[in-house]
């Protein structure tokens, strides 16, 4: 039977994901610390080494800075959907629906409707052949 995860183990897992995401975007430990409101690189090093954990208030901020989802930072897995295009993936990680203007939200809605109509037409065409 698997042992329950310790708090220190959880801190290390999150810390390793912070390090991975930070390195993926070529950000230094010092820069990450500064963006998180801390001075020097030692704070980031301690987080990545699992010596200190991120607070519940810090996790969403860290996820945004690193361009990852909160779910990925905490659990190591992405949201329910996966966008394959790297530019679109970064776009959807950086913005929340409320960040869009009304006009931009309408453009997204119309794009989704067009994709749904295309899929329905394709499925109908395939069914009739």
mmCIF file with all atom_site columns, C-alpha atoms in Angstrom:
data_model
loop_
_atom_site.group_PDB
_atom_site.id
_atom_site.type_symbol
_atom_site.label_atom_id
_atom_site.label_alt_id
_atom_site.label_comp_id
_atom_site.label_asym_id
_atom_site.label_entity_id
_atom_site.label_seq_id
_atom_site.pdbx_PDB_ins_code
_atom_site.Cartn_x
_atom_site.Cartn_y
_atom_site.Cartn_z
_atom_site.occupancy
_atom_site.B_iso_or_equiv
_atom_site.pdbx_formal_charge
_atom_site.auth_seq_id
_atom_site.auth_comp_id
_atom_site.auth_asym_id
_atom_site.auth_atom_id
_atom_site.pdbx_PDB_model_num
ATOM 1   C CA . UNK A 1 1   ? 0.000   0.000  0.000   1.00 0.00 ? 1   UNK A CA 1
ATOM 2   C CA . UNK A 1 2   ? 1.494   3.395  -0.964  1.00 0.00 ? 2   UNK A CA 1
ATOM 3   C CA . UNK A 1 3   ? 2.547   5.668  1.855   1.00 0.00 ? 3   UNK A CA 1
ATOM 4   C CA . UNK A 1 4   ? 0.865   9.063  2.184   1.00 0.00 ? 4   UNK A CA 1
ATOM 5   C CA . UNK A 1 5   ? 2.928   11.849 0.746   1.00 0.00 ? 5   UNK A CA 1
ATOM 6   C CA . UNK A 1 6   ? 4.790   13.963 3.260   1.00 0.00 ? 6   UNK A CA 1
ATOM 7   C CA . UNK A 1 7   ? 4.606   17.727 3.247   1.00 0.00 ? 7   UNK A CA 1
ATOM 8   C CA . UNK A 1 8   ? 8.319   17.951 2.500   1.00 0.00 ? 8   UNK A CA 1
ATOM 9   C CA . UNK A 1 9   ? 7.868   15.567 -0.446  1.00 0.00 ? 9   UNK A CA 1
ATOM 10  C CA . UNK A 1 10  ? 5.073   17.727 -1.813  1.00 0.00 ? 10  UNK A CA 1
ATOM 11  C CA . UNK A 1 11  ? 7.249   20.840 -1.494  1.00 0.00 ? 11  UNK A CA 1
ATOM 12  C CA . UNK A 1 12  ? 10.025  19.121 -3.416  1.00 0.00 ? 12  UNK A CA 1
ATOM 13  C CA . UNK A 1 13  ? 7.687   17.993 -6.220  1.00 0.00 ? 13  UNK A CA 1
ATOM 14  C CA . UNK A 1 14  ? 6.302   21.505 -6.628  1.00 0.00 ? 14  UNK A CA 1
ATOM 15  C CA . UNK A 1 15  ? 9.813   22.941 -6.383  1.00 0.00 ? 15  UNK A CA 1
ATOM 16  C CA . UNK A 1 16  ? 11.051  20.675 -9.163  1.00 0.00 ? 16  UNK A CA 1
ATOM 17  C CA . UNK A 1 17  ? 8.135   21.749 -11.360 1.00 0.00 ? 17  UNK A CA 1
ATOM 18  C CA . UNK A 1 18  ? 8.941   25.411 -10.624 1.00 0.00 ? 18  UNK A CA 1
ATOM 19  C CA . UNK A 1 19  ? 12.532  24.755 -11.699 1.00 0.00 ? 19  UNK A CA 1
ATOM 20  C CA . UNK A 1 20  ? 11.442  22.941 -14.873 1.00 0.00 ? 20  UNK A CA 1
ATOM 21  C CA . UNK A 1 21  ? 9.029   25.702 -15.886 1.00 0.00 ? 21  UNK A CA 1
ATOM 22  C CA . UNK A 1 22  ? 11.518  28.449 -15.041 1.00 0.00 ? 22  UNK A CA 1
ATOM 23  C CA . UNK A 1 23  ? 14.231  26.811 -17.129 1.00 0.00 ? 23  UNK A CA 1
ATOM 24  C CA . UNK A 1 24  ? 11.773  26.216 -19.994 1.00 0.00 ? 24  UNK A CA 1
ATOM 25  C CA . UNK A 1 25  ? 11.359  29.973 -20.334 1.00 0.00 ? 25  UNK A CA 1
ATOM 26  C CA . UNK A 1 26  ? 15.059  30.740 -19.691 1.00 0.00 ? 26  UNK A CA 1
ATOM 27  C CA . UNK A 1 27  ? 14.339  32.683 -16.515 1.00 0.00 ? 27  UNK A CA 1
ATOM 28  C CA . UNK A 1 28  ? 16.991  32.996 -13.815 1.00 0.00 ? 28  UNK A CA 1
ATOM 29  C CA . UNK A 1 29  ? 16.329  32.144 -10.187 1.00 0.00 ? 29  UNK A CA 1
ATOM 30  C CA . UNK A 1 30  ? 17.025  35.776 -9.333  1.00 0.00 ? 30  UNK A CA 1
ATOM 31  C CA . UNK A 1 31  ? 14.456  37.028 -11.862 1.00 0.00 ? 31  UNK A CA 1
ATOM 32  C CA . UNK A 1 32  ? 11.835  34.556 -10.633 1.00 0.00 ? 32  UNK A CA 1
ATOM 33  C CA . UNK A 1 33  ? 12.472  35.595 -7.015  1.00 0.00 ? 33  UNK A CA 1
ATOM 34  C CA . UNK A 1 34  ? 12.153  39.265 -7.931  1.00 0.00 ? 34  UNK A CA 1
ATOM 35  C CA . UNK A 1 35  ? 8.879   38.710 -9.814  1.00 0.00 ? 35  UNK A CA 1
ATOM 36  C CA . UNK A 1 36  ? 7.581   36.849 -6.759  1.00 0.00 ? 36  UNK A CA 1
ATOM 37  C CA . UNK A 1 37  ? 8.447   39.854 -4.569  1.00 0.00 ? 37  UNK A CA 1
ATOM 38  C CA . UNK A 1 38  ? 11.574  38.328 -3.028  1.00 0.00 ? 38  UNK A CA 1
ATOM 39  C CA . UNK A 1 39  ? 15.178  39.492 -3.225  1.00 0.00 ? 39  UNK A CA 1
ATOM 40  C CA . UNK A 1 40  ? 18.129  37.454 -4.451  1.00 0.00 ? 40  UNK A CA 1
ATOM 41  C CA . UNK A 1 41  ? 18.121  34.009 -5.993  1.00 0.00 ? 41  UNK A CA 1
ATOM 42  C CA . UNK A 1 42  ? 18.302  32.117 -2.705  1.00 0.00 ? 42  UNK A CA 1
ATOM 43  C CA . UNK A 1 43  ? 14.532  32.153 -2.197  1.00 0.00 ? 43  UNK A CA 1
ATOM 44  C CA . UNK A 1 44  ? 13.938  30.504 -5.593  1.00 0.00 ? 44  UNK A CA 1
ATOM 45  C CA . UNK A 1 45  ? 16.720  28.003 -4.903  1.00 0.00 ? 45  UNK A CA 1
ATOM 46  C CA . UNK A 1 46  ? 15.078  27.047 -1.598  1.00 0.00 ? 46  UNK A CA 1
ATOM 47  C CA . UNK A 1 47  ? 11.684  26.614 -3.304  1.00 0.00 ? 47  UNK A CA 1
ATOM 48  C CA . UNK A 1 48  ? 13.197  24.465 -6.062  1.00 0.00 ? 48  UNK A CA 1
ATOM 49  C CA . UNK A 1 49  ? 15.095  22.361 -3.521  1.00 0.00 ? 49  UNK A CA 1
ATOM 50  C CA . UNK A 1 50  ? 11.922  21.760 -1.507  1.00 0.00 ? 50  UNK A CA 1
ATOM 51  C CA . UNK A 1 51  ? 13.330  23.541 1.535   1.00 0.00 ? 51  UNK A CA 1
ATOM 52  C CA . UNK A 1 52  ? 10.433  25.995 1.570   1.00 0.00 ? 52  UNK A CA 1
ATOM 53  C CA . UNK A 1 53  ? 7.025   25.716 -0.030  1.00 0.00 ? 53  UNK A CA 1
ATOM 54  C CA . UNK A 1 54  ? 4.888   28.151 -1.943  1.00 0.00 ? 54  UNK A CA 1
ATOM 55  C CA . UNK A 1 55  ? 1.894   29.468 -0.016  1.00 0.00 ? 55  UNK A CA 1
ATOM 56  C CA . UNK A 1 56  ? -1.649  29.166 -1.328  1.00 0.00 ? 56  UNK A CA 1
ATOM 57  C CA . UNK A 1 57  ? -1.420  32.848 -2.256  1.00 0.00 ? 57  UNK A CA 1
ATOM 58  C CA . UNK A 1 58  ? 1.915   32.431 -4.069  1.00 0.00 ? 58  UNK A CA 1
ATOM 59  C CA . UNK A 1 59  ? 0.988   29.435 -6.237  1.00 0.00 ? 59  UNK A CA 1
ATOM 60  C CA . UNK A 1 60  ? -1.332  31.267 -8.693  1.00 0.00 ? 60  UNK A CA 1
ATOM 61  C CA . UNK A 1 61  ? 1.201   34.090 -9.038  1.00 0.00 ? 61  UNK A CA 1
ATOM 62  C CA . UNK A 1 62  ? 4.049   31.629 -9.655  1.00 0.00 ? 62  UNK A CA 1
ATOM 63  C CA . UNK A 1 63  ? 1.952   29.751 -12.227 1.00 0.00 ? 63  UNK A CA 1
ATOM 64  C CA . UNK A 1 64  ? 1.215   32.981 -14.101 1.00 0.00 ? 64  UNK A CA 1
ATOM 65  C CA . UNK A 1 65  ? 4.856   34.103 -14.039 1.00 0.00 ? 65  UNK A CA 1
ATOM 66  C CA . UNK A 1 66  ? 6.001   30.702 -15.298 1.00 0.00 ? 66  UNK A CA 1
ATOM 67  C CA . UNK A 1 67  ? 3.300   30.407 -17.962 1.00 0.00 ? 67  UNK A CA 1
ATOM 68  C CA . UNK A 1 68  ? 1.888   27.207 -16.466 1.00 0.00 ? 68  UNK A CA 1
ATOM 69  C CA . UNK A 1 69  ? -1.436  26.274 -14.938 1.00 0.00 ? 69  UNK A CA 1
ATOM 70  C CA . UNK A 1 70  ? -1.995  26.095 -11.195 1.00 0.00 ? 70  UNK A CA 1
ATOM 71  C CA . UNK A 1 71  ? -3.054  22.475 -11.678 1.00 0.00 ? 71  UNK A CA 1
ATOM 72  C CA . UNK A 1 72  ? 0.254   21.635 -13.354 1.00 0.00 ? 72  UNK A CA 1
ATOM 73  C CA . UNK A 1 73  ? 2.251   23.383 -10.652 1.00 0.00 ? 73  UNK A CA 1
ATOM 74  C CA . UNK A 1 74  ? 0.461   21.520 -7.860  1.00 0.00 ? 74  UNK A CA 1
ATOM 75  C CA . UNK A 1 75  ? -0.303  18.138 -9.439  1.00 0.00 ? 75  UNK A CA 1
ATOM 76  C CA . UNK A 1 76  ? 2.074   17.880 -12.366 1.00 0.00 ? 76  UNK A CA 1
ATOM 77  C CA . UNK A 1 77  ? -0.675  17.518 -14.944 1.00 0.00 ? 77  UNK A CA 1
ATOM 78  C CA . UNK A 1 78  ? -2.238  19.951 -17.343 1.00 0.00 ? 78  UNK A CA 1
ATOM 79  C CA . UNK A 1 79  ? -5.823  21.042 -17.683 1.00 0.00 ? 79  UNK A CA 1
ATOM 80  C CA . UNK A 1 80  ? -8.420  18.741 -19.228 1.00 0.00 ? 80  UNK A CA 1
ATOM 81  C CA . UNK A 1 81  ? -7.632  19.955 -22.748 1.00 0.00 ? 81  UNK A CA 1
ATOM 82  C CA . UNK A 1 82  ? -4.234  20.057 -24.383 1.00 0.00 ? 82  UNK A CA 1
ATOM 83  C CA . UNK A 1 83  ? -3.403  22.588 -27.054 1.00 0.00 ? 83  UNK A CA 1
ATOM 84  C CA . UNK A 1 84  ? -0.642  21.242 -29.287 1.00 0.00 ? 84  UNK A CA 1
ATOM 85  C CA . UNK A 1 85  ? 0.451   24.516 -30.885 1.00 0.00 ? 85  UNK A CA 1
ATOM 86  C CA . UNK A 1 86  ? 3.126   26.040 -28.579 1.00 0.00 ? 86  UNK A CA 1
ATOM 87  C CA . UNK A 1 87  ? 2.058   29.632 -29.283 1.00 0.00 ? 87  UNK A CA 1
ATOM 88  C CA . UNK A 1 88  ? -1.605  28.883 -28.563 1.00 0.00 ? 88  UNK A CA 1
ATOM 89  C CA . UNK A 1 89  ? -0.672  26.902 -25.445 1.00 0.00 ? 89  UNK A CA 1
ATOM 90  C CA . UNK A 1 90  ? 1.306   29.864 -24.076 1.00 0.00 ? 90  UNK A CA 1
ATOM 91  C CA . UNK A 1 91  ? -1.524  32.237 -25.021 1.00 0.00 ? 91  UNK A CA 1
ATOM 92  C CA . UNK A 1 92  ? -4.155  30.218 -23.161 1.00 0.00 ? 92  UNK A CA 1
ATOM 93  C CA . UNK A 1 93  ? -1.923  29.836 -20.110 1.00 0.00 ? 93  UNK A CA 1
ATOM 94  C CA . UNK A 1 94  ? -1.291  33.563 -19.904 1.00 0.00 ? 94  UNK A CA 1
ATOM 95  C CA . UNK A 1 95  ? -4.837  34.847 -20.238 1.00 0.00 ? 95  UNK A CA 1
ATOM 96  C CA . UNK A 1 96  ? -8.041  34.274 -18.348 1.00 0.00 ? 96  UNK A CA 1
ATOM 97  C CA . UNK A 1 97  ? -11.426 34.751 -20.020 1.00 0.00 ? 97  UNK A CA 1
ATOM 98  C CA . UNK A 1 98  ? -12.024 37.920 -18.005 1.00 0.00 ? 98  UNK A CA 1
ATOM 99  C CA . UNK A 1 99  ? -8.837  39.457 -19.420 1.00 0.00 ? 99  UNK A CA 1
ATOM 100 C CA . UNK A 1 100 ? -10.432 39.623 -22.885 1.00 0.00 ? 100 UNK A CA 1
ATOM 101 C CA . UNK A 1 101 ? -12.473 42.609 -24.023 1.00 0.00 ? 101 UNK A CA 1
ATOM 102 C CA . UNK A 1 102 ? -16.107 42.006 -24.999 1.00 0.00 ? 102 UNK A CA 1
ATOM 103 C CA . UNK A 1 103 ? -15.079 42.197 -28.651 1.00 0.00 ? 103 UNK A CA 1
ATOM 104 C CA . UNK A 1 104 ? -12.303 39.627 -28.180 1.00 0.00 ? 104 UNK A CA 1
ATOM 105 C CA . UNK A 1 105 ? -14.677 37.304 -26.318 1.00 0.00 ? 105 UNK A CA 1
ATOM 106 C CA . UNK A 1 106 ? -17.135 37.524 -29.211 1.00 0.00 ? 106 UNK A CA 1
ATOM 107 C CA . UNK A 1 107 ? -14.372 36.695 -31.711 1.00 0.00 ? 107 UNK A CA 1
ATOM 108 C CA . UNK A 1 108 ? -13.488 33.582 -29.686 1.00 0.00 ? 108 UNK A CA 1
ATOM 109 C CA . UNK A 1 109 ? -17.181 32.583 -29.499 1.00 0.00 ? 109 UNK A CA 1
ATOM 110 C CA . UNK A 1 110 ? -17.566 32.955 -33.271 1.00 0.00 ? 110 UNK A CA 1
ATOM 111 C CA . UNK A 1 111 ? -14.407 30.919 -33.855 1.00 0.00 ? 111 UNK A CA 1
ATOM 112 C CA . UNK A 1 112 ? -15.750 28.111 -31.665 1.00 0.00 ? 112 UNK A CA 1
ATOM 113 C CA . UNK A 1 113 ? -19.104 28.202 -33.489 1.00 0.00 ? 113 UNK A CA 1
ATOM 114 C CA . UNK A 1 114 ? -17.311 27.999 -36.844 1.00 0.00 ? 114 UNK A CA 1
ATOM 115 C CA . UNK A 1 115 ? -15.256 25.021 -35.661 1.00 0.00 ? 115 UNK A CA 1
ATOM 116 C CA . UNK A 1 116 ? -18.399 23.266 -34.394 1.00 0.00 ? 116 UNK A CA 1
ATOM 117 C CA . UNK A 1 117 ? -20.231 23.904 -37.680 1.00 0.00 ? 117 UNK A CA 1
ATOM 118 C CA . UNK A 1 118 ? -17.243 22.602 -39.640 1.00 0.00 ? 118 UNK A CA 1
ATOM 119 C CA . UNK A 1 119 ? -17.107 19.448 -37.523 1.00 0.00 ? 119 UNK A CA 1
ATOM 120 C CA . UNK A 1 120 ? -20.856 18.834 -37.896 1.00 0.00 ? 120 UNK A CA 1
ATOM 121 C CA . UNK A 1 121 ? -20.654 19.277 -41.682 1.00 0.00 ? 121 UNK A CA 1
ATOM 122 C CA . UNK A 1 122 ? -17.646 16.948 -41.899 1.00 0.00 ? 122 UNK A CA 1
ATOM 123 C CA . UNK A 1 123 ? -19.352 14.275 -39.774 1.00 0.00 ? 123 UNK A CA 1
ATOM 124 C CA . UNK A 1 124 ? -22.517 14.548 -41.865 1.00 0.00 ? 124 UNK A CA 1
ATOM 125 C CA . UNK A 1 125 ? -20.483 14.208 -45.052 1.00 0.00 ? 125 UNK A CA 1
ATOM 126 C CA . UNK A 1 126 ? -18.630 11.170 -43.688 1.00 0.00 ? 126 UNK A CA 1
ATOM 127 C CA . UNK A 1 127 ? -21.901 9.557  -42.558 1.00 0.00 ? 127 UNK A CA 1
ATOM 128 C CA . UNK A 1 128 ? -23.456 9.930  -46.000 1.00 0.00 ? 128 UNK A CA 1
ATOM 129 C CA . UNK A 1 129 ? -20.554 8.277  -47.820 1.00 0.00 ? 129 UNK A CA 1
#
